[in-house]
Coordinates of C-alpha atoms in Angstrom, one line a residue:
Chain A
M1 CA -0.2 -0.4 -0.6
T2 CA 1.3 3.3 -0.7
T3 CA 0.9 6.3 2.2
P4 CA -1.3 8.9 0.4
S5 CA -0.4 12.1 -0.4
M6 CA -0.3 14.7 2.4
H7 CA -1.2 17.4 0.3
G8 CA -4.1 18.3 -2.8
G9 CA -6.8 17.8 -0.6
N10 CA -6.4 14.5 1.2
I11 CA -6.6 16.1 4.4
A12 CA -9.5 18.1 6.1
I13 CA -9.8 21.0 9.2
V14 CA -12.6 20.1 10.4
G15 CA -12.5 22.0 13.8
A16 CA -12.0 25.5 13.9
A17 CA -12.7 28.2 16.6
E18 CA -10.9 30.5 18.8
T19 CA -11.6 31.2 22.3
D20 CA -14.8 32.6 23.8
R21 CA -12.7 35.8 24.2
I22 CA -9.9 37.3 22.9
G23 CA -8.5 41.1 23.6
K24 CA -8.2 41.2 27.2
V25 CA -8.9 38.5 29.0
P26 CA -6.9 38.2 32.5
D27 CA -9.0 35.6 34.5
V28 CA -7.6 33.3 32.1
S29 CA -4.1 31.4 32.3
M30 CA -2.0 31.5 29.2
I31 CA -2.7 27.1 29.0
H32 CA -6.3 27.2 29.5
L33 CA -6.9 29.5 26.4
H34 CA -5.0 26.9 24.7
T35 CA -7.8 24.3 26.1
N36 CA -10.7 26.7 26.1
A37 CA -10.1 27.1 22.1
A38 CA -9.4 23.2 22.2
R39 CA -12.6 22.1 23.4
R40 CA -14.8 24.7 21.3
A41 CA -12.9 23.2 18.2
I42 CA -13.7 20.2 19.0
A43 CA -17.0 20.8 19.5
D44 CA -16.8 22.0 16.4
A45 CA -15.9 19.3 14.3
G46 CA -18.8 17.3 15.7
I47 CA -16.1 15.0 17.2
D48 CA -15.8 13.1 21.2
I49 CA -11.9 14.4 22.5
S50 CA -11.3 10.7 22.8
E51 CA -10.9 10.4 18.9
I52 CA -7.8 12.8 19.0
D53 CA -4.8 11.0 19.1
G54 CA -2.2 13.2 18.2
V55 CA -1.8 17.1 19.2
A56 CA 0.4 19.8 18.5
T57 CA 1.6 22.7 20.0
A58 CA 4.1 25.2 20.2
G59 CA 4.9 27.7 23.4
P60 CA 3.5 25.1 26.1
T61 CA 5.4 21.4 25.6
A62 CA 2.5 19.0 23.8
I63 CA 2.9 16.6 27.1
E64 CA 1.3 19.5 29.0
L65 CA -1.3 20.6 26.2
A66 CA -2.3 16.4 26.3
D67 CA -2.6 16.5 29.6
M68 CA -4.7 19.2 30.3
L69 CA -7.3 17.9 28.3
G70 CA -7.1 14.3 29.2
L71 CA -5.3 12.7 26.4
R72 CA -2.8 9.9 26.0
P73 CA -1.7 10.5 22.2
R74 CA 0.5 8.2 20.2
W75 CA 1.4 11.3 18.4
A76 CA 2.9 14.5 19.3
D77 CA 4.6 17.8 17.6
G78 CA 5.7 20.7 19.9
T79 CA 7.5 22.5 17.1
M80 CA 8.6 26.0 17.7
L81 CA 8.7 28.3 14.6
G82 CA 7.6 31.1 16.7
G83 CA 4.6 32.7 15.2
C84 CA 4.6 30.5 12.1
S85 CA 4.5 27.2 13.9
F86 CA 0.8 26.7 13.7
M87 CA 0.9 26.5 10.1
A88 CA 4.4 24.2 10.2
L89 CA 1.9 22.1 12.8
V90 CA -1.0 22.2 9.9
R91 CA 1.6 20.7 7.8
H92 CA 3.3 18.4 9.8
A93 CA 0.0 16.9 10.9
S94 CA -1.5 16.4 7.6
A95 CA 1.9 14.3 6.9
A96 CA 1.0 12.6 10.1
I97 CA -2.6 11.9 9.0
A98 CA -1.0 11.2 5.1
S99 CA 1.4 8.7 7.1
G100 CA -0.5 7.0 9.4
A101 CA 1.3 8.5 12.6
A102 CA -1.9 10.2 13.9
N103 CA -5.1 9.9 12.9
V104 CA -7.2 13.1 14.4
V105 CA -4.9 15.9 15.7
L106 CA -5.4 18.6 17.4
V107 CA -3.3 21.9 16.7
T108 CA -3.6 24.3 19.7
H109 CA -2.1 27.9 20.4
G110 CA -2.9 30.5 23.3
E111 CA -1.2 33.4 25.1
S112 CA -1.5 35.8 27.4
G113 CA -0.2 38.5 26.0
R114 CA -1.5 41.5 27.6
S115 CA -2.7 40.1 30.6
R116 CA 0.2 37.7 30.9
T117 CA -1.8 35.6 33.2
G118 CA -0.1 32.1 34.3
V119 CA 2.7 32.8 32.1
P120 CA 6.1 30.9 32.3
H121 CA 9.8 33.8 33.6
Y122 CA 10.7 34.6 29.8
A123 CA 14.6 35.8 30.2
P124 CA 16.7 35.8 27.2
S125 CA 19.8 34.6 27.4
P126 CA 22.7 36.3 27.5
S127 CA 25.8 34.0 26.2
S128 CA 22.7 33.1 23.0
M129 CA 23.5 34.6 19.9
G130 CA 20.7 37.0 20.4
G131 CA 22.1 38.2 23.8
Q132 CA 25.6 38.9 22.6
F133 CA 24.7 40.4 19.1
E134 CA 21.9 41.9 18.9
Q135 CA 20.1 42.4 22.9
P136 CA 22.8 45.1 24.0
Y137 CA 22.1 47.5 21.3
G138 CA 18.5 47.5 22.7
A139 CA 17.2 44.8 20.1
L140 CA 15.0 43.4 22.9
A141 CA 11.4 43.6 21.7
P142 CA 10.1 42.7 18.4
Y143 CA 9.8 46.6 17.4
S144 CA 13.1 47.4 18.2
S145 CA 14.3 44.2 16.3
F146 CA 12.3 42.6 13.7
T147 CA 12.1 46.7 12.5
T148 CA 15.6 46.9 11.3
P149 CA 16.0 46.0 7.9
V150 CA 13.4 47.7 7.1
L151 CA 14.3 51.3 5.9
A152 CA 17.1 49.1 2.9
F153 CA 14.4 47.0 1.7
M154 CA 11.9 50.5 1.3
A155 CA 15.1 52.0 -0.2
S156 CA 16.4 50.0 -2.7
R157 CA 12.5 50.3 -3.9
G158 CA 11.9 53.8 -3.5
F159 CA 9.3 53.3 -1.3
T160 CA 7.9 55.9 1.7
R161 CA 6.1 56.1 5.4
E162 CA 3.0 56.4 3.5
D163 CA 3.2 53.3 2.0
L164 CA 3.4 51.6 5.1
A165 CA 0.2 53.5 6.5
E166 CA -1.5 52.4 3.8
V167 CA -0.6 48.9 5.0
V168 CA -2.9 50.0 7.9
V169 CA -5.1 51.4 6.4
S170 CA -6.0 49.2 4.1
Q171 CA -6.3 46.5 7.1
R172 CA -8.3 48.8 9.1
L173 CA -11.2 48.8 6.6
W174 CA -12.2 45.0 7.9
A175 CA -11.6 45.8 11.3
I176 CA -14.2 48.3 11.8
P177 CA -17.0 46.0 11.4
N178 CA -15.1 43.3 13.3
E179 CA -16.4 43.4 17.2
R180 CA -13.6 41.5 17.8
A181 CA -11.0 43.5 17.2
Q182 CA -8.9 46.0 18.9
R183 CA -8.6 48.5 16.8
R184 CA -11.9 49.6 15.0
D185 CA -11.7 53.1 14.9
P186 CA -10.7 54.4 11.1
I187 CA -7.9 55.6 10.3
D188 CA -6.4 57.7 7.2
V189 CA -2.3 57.5 6.1
A190 CA -1.9 61.0 8.1
G191 CA -3.2 59.8 11.2
V192 CA -1.1 56.7 10.8
L193 CA 2.0 58.7 10.2
A194 CA 0.7 61.2 13.5
A195 CA 0.1 58.3 16.0
P196 CA 3.4 57.8 18.3
P197 CA 6.0 57.5 17.2
V198 CA 7.9 53.7 18.8
A199 CA 10.9 52.6 16.3
Y200 CA 11.4 54.9 13.1
P201 CA 9.9 54.6 10.9
F202 CA 7.6 52.6 12.6
T203 CA 4.7 54.3 14.6
R204 CA 2.2 53.0 16.7
D205 CA -0.3 52.1 14.7
M206 CA 2.2 50.2 11.7
C207 CA 3.1 47.5 15.7
C208 CA 0.3 45.0 15.6
V209 CA -2.4 44.9 18.9
V210 CA -1.0 42.8 22.3
T211 CA -4.0 41.2 23.1
D212 CA -4.6 37.8 25.3
A213 CA -6.3 35.0 22.9
G214 CA -6.2 31.8 21.7
G215 CA -6.8 29.0 18.8
A216 CA -7.7 25.6 17.8
L217 CA -8.1 23.4 14.7
V218 CA -8.9 19.4 14.1
L219 CA -7.1 17.5 11.5
M220 CA -8.0 14.2 10.3
S221 CA -8.2 12.3 6.6
A222 CA -11.0 14.0 3.9
E223 CA -12.5 10.1 3.8
R224 CA -12.9 10.0 7.4
A225 CA -14.5 13.6 7.5
R226 CA -17.3 12.6 5.2
D227 CA -19.1 11.5 7.7
L228 CA -18.9 14.2 10.0
P229 CA -21.8 16.1 10.7
S230 CA -20.4 19.4 9.3
A231 CA -18.7 17.5 6.2
D232 CA -19.8 20.4 4.6
R233 CA -17.4 22.8 6.6
A234 CA -14.6 21.0 5.9
V235 CA -11.2 23.0 4.7
Y236 CA -9.2 20.9 2.7
V237 CA -4.8 21.1 3.3
L238 CA -4.2 21.6 -0.5
G239 CA -0.6 22.3 -0.7
S240 CA 2.5 23.8 1.8
G241 CA 6.1 25.2 2.2
E242 CA 8.5 25.7 5.4
G243 CA 11.4 26.8 6.1
T244 CA 14.0 28.6 8.4
E245 CA 17.2 31.3 8.1
S246 CA 19.4 33.0 10.9
V247 CA 18.2 33.0 14.1
I248 CA 19.4 35.9 14.9
V249 CA 17.6 38.7 12.2
S250 CA 20.8 41.4 11.5
Q251 CA 22.6 37.7 9.9
M252 CA 19.5 37.5 7.5
D253 CA 20.5 36.1 4.0
D254 CA 19.4 39.3 1.8
L255 CA 18.0 43.0 3.8
E256 CA 15.4 43.4 1.1
S257 CA 13.8 39.9 0.8
F258 CA 13.3 36.8 2.7
G259 CA 14.2 32.7 1.7
P260 CA 11.5 31.1 3.2
F261 CA 8.6 33.0 1.9
R262 CA 10.2 32.7 -1.1
R263 CA 10.7 28.8 -0.7
G264 CA 7.9 28.4 1.1
A265 CA 5.2 29.6 -1.2
K266 CA 7.0 28.2 -3.5
E267 CA 6.8 24.9 -2.6
A268 CA 3.0 25.0 -1.3
F269 CA 2.2 26.3 -4.7
E270 CA 3.8 23.4 -6.3
T271 CA 2.4 21.2 -4.4
A272 CA -1.1 22.5 -4.4
G273 CA -0.9 22.3 -8.2
V274 CA -2.6 26.0 -8.2
T275 CA -1.6 29.5 -9.2
H276 CA -1.3 32.5 -8.2
D277 CA -4.6 33.6 -10.1
D278 CA -6.2 30.5 -8.2
I279 CA -6.3 32.2 -5.3
D280 CA -8.7 34.3 -4.5
H281 CA -8.1 35.8 -0.4
L282 CA -4.8 36.4 1.0
M283 CA -4.0 35.8 5.2
F284 CA -0.2 37.8 6.0
Y285 CA 1.1 37.2 8.4
D286 CA 1.2 41.0 10.0
A287 CA 3.4 41.8 13.0
F288 CA 4.3 44.9 11.6
A289 CA 3.6 46.8 8.5
H290 CA 6.8 45.7 6.7
L291 CA 5.8 42.3 6.4
P292 CA 2.7 42.3 3.6
L293 CA 4.7 44.3 1.7
Y294 CA 7.5 41.6 1.3
M295 CA 5.0 39.1 1.2
L296 CA 3.4 39.9 -1.7
E297 CA 7.0 40.0 -3.3
D298 CA 8.2 37.5 -2.1
T299 CA 5.2 35.0 -2.8
G300 CA 5.2 36.0 -6.2
F301 CA 1.7 37.7 -6.3
V302 CA 3.5 41.1 -8.0
G303 CA 7.2 41.5 -9.6
K304 CA 9.9 43.3 -7.1
G305 CA 9.3 46.9 -6.0
E306 CA 5.0 46.8 -7.1
S307 CA 3.8 46.1 -3.5
A308 CA 3.4 49.6 -2.4
E309 CA 1.8 50.3 -5.4
F310 CA -0.7 47.1 -5.2
F311 CA -2.5 48.3 -1.8
R312 CA -2.6 52.2 -3.0
E313 CA -5.0 50.7 -6.0
G314 CA -6.8 49.0 -2.8
H315 CA -7.0 45.4 -4.4
T316 CA -6.3 44.3 -0.6
R317 CA -9.6 46.1 0.7
P318 CA -12.9 45.5 1.4
G319 CA -14.7 45.1 -2.6
G320 CA -11.0 44.7 -3.9
D321 CA -10.0 41.6 -6.3
L322 CA -7.3 40.1 -3.9
P323 CA -9.1 40.4 -0.6
M324 CA -5.9 40.4 2.5
N325 CA -6.0 40.2 6.4
T326 CA -10.1 39.6 6.4
Q327 CA -10.1 40.3 10.2
G328 CA -8.2 43.4 10.3
G329 CA -5.2 41.1 10.6
G330 CA -2.4 41.3 13.1
L331 CA -2.7 44.8 12.8
S332 CA -6.1 45.5 13.7
Y333 CA -7.7 42.1 15.5
T334 CA -5.6 40.5 17.5
H335 CA -2.4 39.6 17.8
S336 CA -1.2 37.4 21.1
G337 CA 2.5 36.9 20.7
M338 CA 2.3 34.4 17.8
Y339 CA -0.4 35.4 15.7
G340 CA 0.2 32.6 12.6
M341 CA -2.6 30.7 14.1
F342 CA -5.5 33.3 13.3
A343 CA -4.6 33.9 10.0
I344 CA -5.4 30.5 9.7
Q345 CA -8.7 30.8 11.7
E346 CA -9.6 33.3 9.4
A347 CA -8.8 31.5 5.8
V348 CA -10.8 28.7 7.3
R349 CA -14.0 31.4 7.7
Q350 CA -13.6 32.8 4.7
L351 CA -13.6 29.1 3.1
R352 CA -16.4 28.3 5.1
G353 CA -18.3 31.7 4.9
E354 CA -18.5 32.5 8.0
A355 CA -16.5 35.7 8.6
V356 CA -17.4 38.3 10.6
V357 CA -17.3 40.0 7.1
Q358 CA -17.1 37.8 4.5
V359 CA -15.6 37.9 1.1
P360 CA -18.3 36.3 -1.6
D361 CA -16.8 33.2 -3.9
V362 CA -14.1 32.5 -2.0
H363 CA -13.3 28.8 -3.0
T364 CA -8.9 29.2 -2.3
S365 CA -6.9 30.8 0.1
F366 CA -3.4 32.0 1.2
V367 CA -1.4 31.5 3.8
Q368 CA 1.6 33.0 5.0
G369 CA 2.8 32.9 7.6
V370 CA 6.4 34.0 9.7
G371 CA 8.2 33.8 12.9
M372 CA 10.9 34.5 15.4
M373 CA 11.0 37.8 13.5
F374 CA 12.5 37.3 10.0
G375 CA 14.3 33.5 11.5
A376 CA 11.2 31.3 10.1
G377 CA 8.4 31.3 7.2
G378 CA 5.0 28.7 6.9
S379 CA 2.4 28.9 3.9
L380 CA -0.4 27.3 3.0
V381 CA -3.1 26.6 0.4
L382 CA -6.2 25.4 2.5
S383 CA -9.2 25.3 -0.4
N384 CA -13.2 24.6 0.7
E385 CA -12.7 22.4 -2.9
R386 CA -11.2 18.8 -3.1
P387 CA -9.7 18.7 -6.0
Chain B
M1 CA 29.6 52.2 30.7
S2 CA 27.2 52.4 29.4
Q3 CA 23.7 50.6 31.0
G4 CA 22.0 47.5 29.6
P5 CA 22.3 43.9 29.1
V6 CA 26.1 42.4 29.0
P7 CA 27.1 39.7 27.1
V8 CA 28.6 36.5 28.0
P9 CA 30.8 35.2 25.6
T10 CA 30.8 31.3 25.1
P11 CA 33.7 29.4 24.3
E12 CA 33.1 30.1 20.8
T13 CA 32.7 33.3 21.0
L14 CA 35.2 34.4 23.6
Q15 CA 38.1 35.4 21.1
F16 CA 35.7 38.0 19.8
W17 CA 35.4 39.7 23.1
E18 CA 38.5 39.0 23.5
G19 CA 39.1 41.6 20.8
T20 CA 37.0 44.0 21.7
A21 CA 38.5 44.2 24.7
V22 CA 42.0 45.8 24.0
G23 CA 40.4 47.7 21.2
E24 CA 40.0 45.2 18.3
L25 CA 37.4 43.8 16.2
R26 CA 37.9 40.7 15.4
I27 CA 35.8 38.8 12.6
Q28 CA 36.8 34.9 11.2
R29 CA 37.8 34.2 8.2
C30 CA 37.4 30.4 6.0
N31 CA 40.5 30.2 3.5
S32 CA 38.7 28.0 1.6
C33 CA 36.3 30.0 0.7
E34 CA 38.1 33.0 1.3
K35 CA 35.0 35.1 2.7
F36 CA 35.1 36.9 6.0
Y37 CA 31.8 35.3 8.3
F38 CA 29.6 36.4 11.3
Y39 CA 28.4 34.9 13.9
P40 CA 31.1 33.6 15.4
R41 CA 31.4 29.7 14.8
P42 CA 34.4 26.5 14.5
Y43 CA 34.0 26.1 10.9
C44 CA 32.5 27.9 8.1
P45 CA 28.5 28.0 7.8
K46 CA 29.5 29.2 3.8
C47 CA 31.4 26.2 2.1
N48 CA 31.4 24.2 5.6
S49 CA 35.5 23.7 6.1
D50 CA 37.0 23.6 9.3
N51 CA 40.3 25.9 7.7
V52 CA 39.1 29.1 9.8
E53 CA 40.9 32.3 10.9
W54 CA 40.3 34.8 13.3
R55 CA 41.7 38.3 11.2
V56 CA 41.5 42.0 13.4
V57 CA 39.2 43.8 10.4
S58 CA 39.5 47.4 9.7
G59 CA 36.3 48.3 11.8
K60 CA 35.2 50.1 8.7
G61 CA 32.0 50.0 7.4
S62 CA 28.8 51.4 6.2
L63 CA 25.1 52.1 7.3
A64 CA 22.9 49.2 5.6
S65 CA 19.7 49.6 7.6
Y66 CA 18.4 51.3 11.4
N67 CA 15.5 52.0 13.7
I68 CA 15.7 54.8 15.5
N69 CA 14.5 52.3 19.0
Y70 CA 12.4 55.4 21.4
R71 CA 11.2 52.9 23.9
P72 CA 14.8 51.5 25.4
F73 CA 13.7 48.7 28.1
P74 CA 14.6 50.3 31.4
M75 CA 17.3 48.6 31.9
F76 CA 19.3 50.9 29.6
G77 CA 18.8 53.3 32.9
T78 CA 18.3 56.0 29.4
E79 CA 15.3 57.7 27.8
E80 CA 17.0 58.7 24.9
P81 CA 16.3 57.1 21.6
Q82 CA 18.7 54.2 20.5
V83 CA 19.9 54.3 17.1
I84 CA 19.7 50.6 16.4
A85 CA 21.7 50.1 13.4
L86 CA 23.2 47.1 10.6
V87 CA 26.2 48.3 10.1
E88 CA 28.2 45.6 6.9
L89 CA 32.2 45.8 7.5
D90 CA 34.0 46.1 4.4
E91 CA 35.1 42.8 4.7
G92 CA 31.4 41.9 4.0
V93 CA 29.8 41.0 7.1
R94 CA 26.8 42.7 8.6
L95 CA 26.8 43.3 12.5
M96 CA 23.9 45.3 14.6
T97 CA 25.2 48.1 16.7
N98 CA 24.0 51.3 18.1
V99 CA 25.4 54.6 15.6
V100 CA 27.2 56.9 18.3
G101 CA 28.6 60.3 18.9
I102 CA 25.1 61.8 16.5
E103 CA 22.2 63.2 17.7
P104 CA 19.2 60.0 16.9
V105 CA 17.3 61.8 13.9
P106 CA 16.6 60.7 10.2
E107 CA 18.7 63.5 8.6
N108 CA 21.6 62.0 10.7
L109 CA 22.0 58.7 9.1
P110 CA 21.3 58.1 5.2
L111 CA 22.0 55.0 4.4
G112 CA 25.4 53.9 3.0
L113 CA 26.6 56.6 5.7
R114 CA 30.8 55.5 6.2
V115 CA 30.8 54.7 9.7
Q116 CA 33.8 53.8 12.0
V117 CA 34.3 51.3 14.7
A118 CA 35.0 52.1 19.0
F119 CA 34.6 50.3 21.5
E120 CA 31.9 51.2 24.6
P121 CA 32.6 49.8 28.1
R122 CA 28.9 47.4 29.1
G123 CA 29.5 45.6 32.3
D124 CA 33.3 43.2 32.1
Q125 CA 32.8 43.8 28.3
F126 CA 33.4 45.8 25.3
L127 CA 30.6 46.9 22.7
P128 CA 31.7 47.5 19.2
V129 CA 29.6 50.9 18.5
F130 CA 30.1 53.0 15.5
T131 CA 30.4 56.5 14.8
P132 CA 30.0 58.1 11.5
D133 CA 33.8 58.3 9.7
T134 CA 34.1 62.0 10.1
A135 CA 37.5 61.7 7.6
A136 CA 35.5 60.2 5.1
T137 CA 32.5 62.4 5.1
I138 CA 35.0 64.9 4.9
A139 CA 36.6 63.2 1.8
A140 CA 33.4 63.0 0.0
A141 CA 32.5 66.2 0.5
A142 CA 35.6 67.4 -0.9
S143 CA 35.1 65.6 -4.1
A144 CA 31.8 66.3 -4.6
L145 CA 32.8 70.2 -4.2
E146 CA 35.5 69.1 -7.0
T147 CA 33.4 67.5 -9.4
R148 CA 31.3 70.3 -9.2
A149 CA 34.2 72.9 -9.6

């Protein structure tokens, strides 16, 4: 017997949920943001928790997650690629299910990013590469480290701070009607530039919100999903890719382009057997306003230097022909610390036709994650149709 | 003495920090592919050769990118904005650093600005930081004037 492909729609996301509350949730500790989302995703799938035989998470160990839920899984994955861990975990879960190493996999995320409730003490190591060669200079937070390559990127393309602001403006339009979004006030380019400065060239609104939130997914084979009461809401994994680069942002191979975006997206398109023209919805991990600009170019949706104009022309806005970050993204909706799970959740909602701001006729969504600054990437092609 | 996190050397990086303590910027070079590389490792990350050596480099380079951090962490003991910069050394490696000795405003920080290393005491270590290379700046200005004349 040959192993079926992990791609091509053989694996389905059958359960998907965020925590019941997001934003400021000081009365729930981090691990129970995971379990809240997990139990909701299992209910969403319409399965019994005892059917889960694989667990995957990033942050807490898969041991802690499984044990909290009373599970004794036969497959576990704790891959840590920062915020894009969840793209990678969907990919790894798909491989495990296709190969028979697991039948029903739970993937969870939860982070008390804002309230810091029940969060393990974190202290950067002064002997790590970052501790020796970056943190002594002030690059201790994402806003002061992830932003260091951006002026070089902008200069190479003639981009301005207005171009960064335009990304924020485009995404805010999606958040305004969404009651779960953190930033909902209408804003224009001048307003973004007038916001308090954080790290030049970035102002507050060019940096993501910081929230408490969680999300979870349940995956199984498409064959098995056919028998579920929720079968008509299944979302299929068509293709995927992942990759890593440097452990410290100053050593990325090229300040103006990120290899894991280029290579991961290429593999995701190749394994999915689709082209850019087949994509009708984008989720681009936007911890900061520069990321959707890098991603549009590196994943091949536009050519080098064309991303800013793509935003200005309104393609990604409500009513545009390539809607992006349709719940408001990390910049306006939510960002707990590792945002990737929320990008996948919104892609699933759009493909199911259950989004707060629903895009008409979405069939195929492309999801691009980033993690540990410019350390890792993860790409997914998801569809509501099995090829 | 500046305040802030103090790097703790590891066996593989000790040469770097022993260098900064005596006013030398030491970077590893691969003798097989004849390229410098950074951060320190006992082999070449480009060609996997073990034939590598430490060299004292010029300490000159140019400003590749930067941010101006208006929210320094309290451990730095200052509210003065930090210029968190990426400098490309003339030998071909890139370092994160601070550009110091100037008012931290974009007008003072054109990309490509010539810079030179200085060593700033931090705890029991010396951090390589960079200042505008005044001689290079004057030479460039003089050359521009000559061209105009």
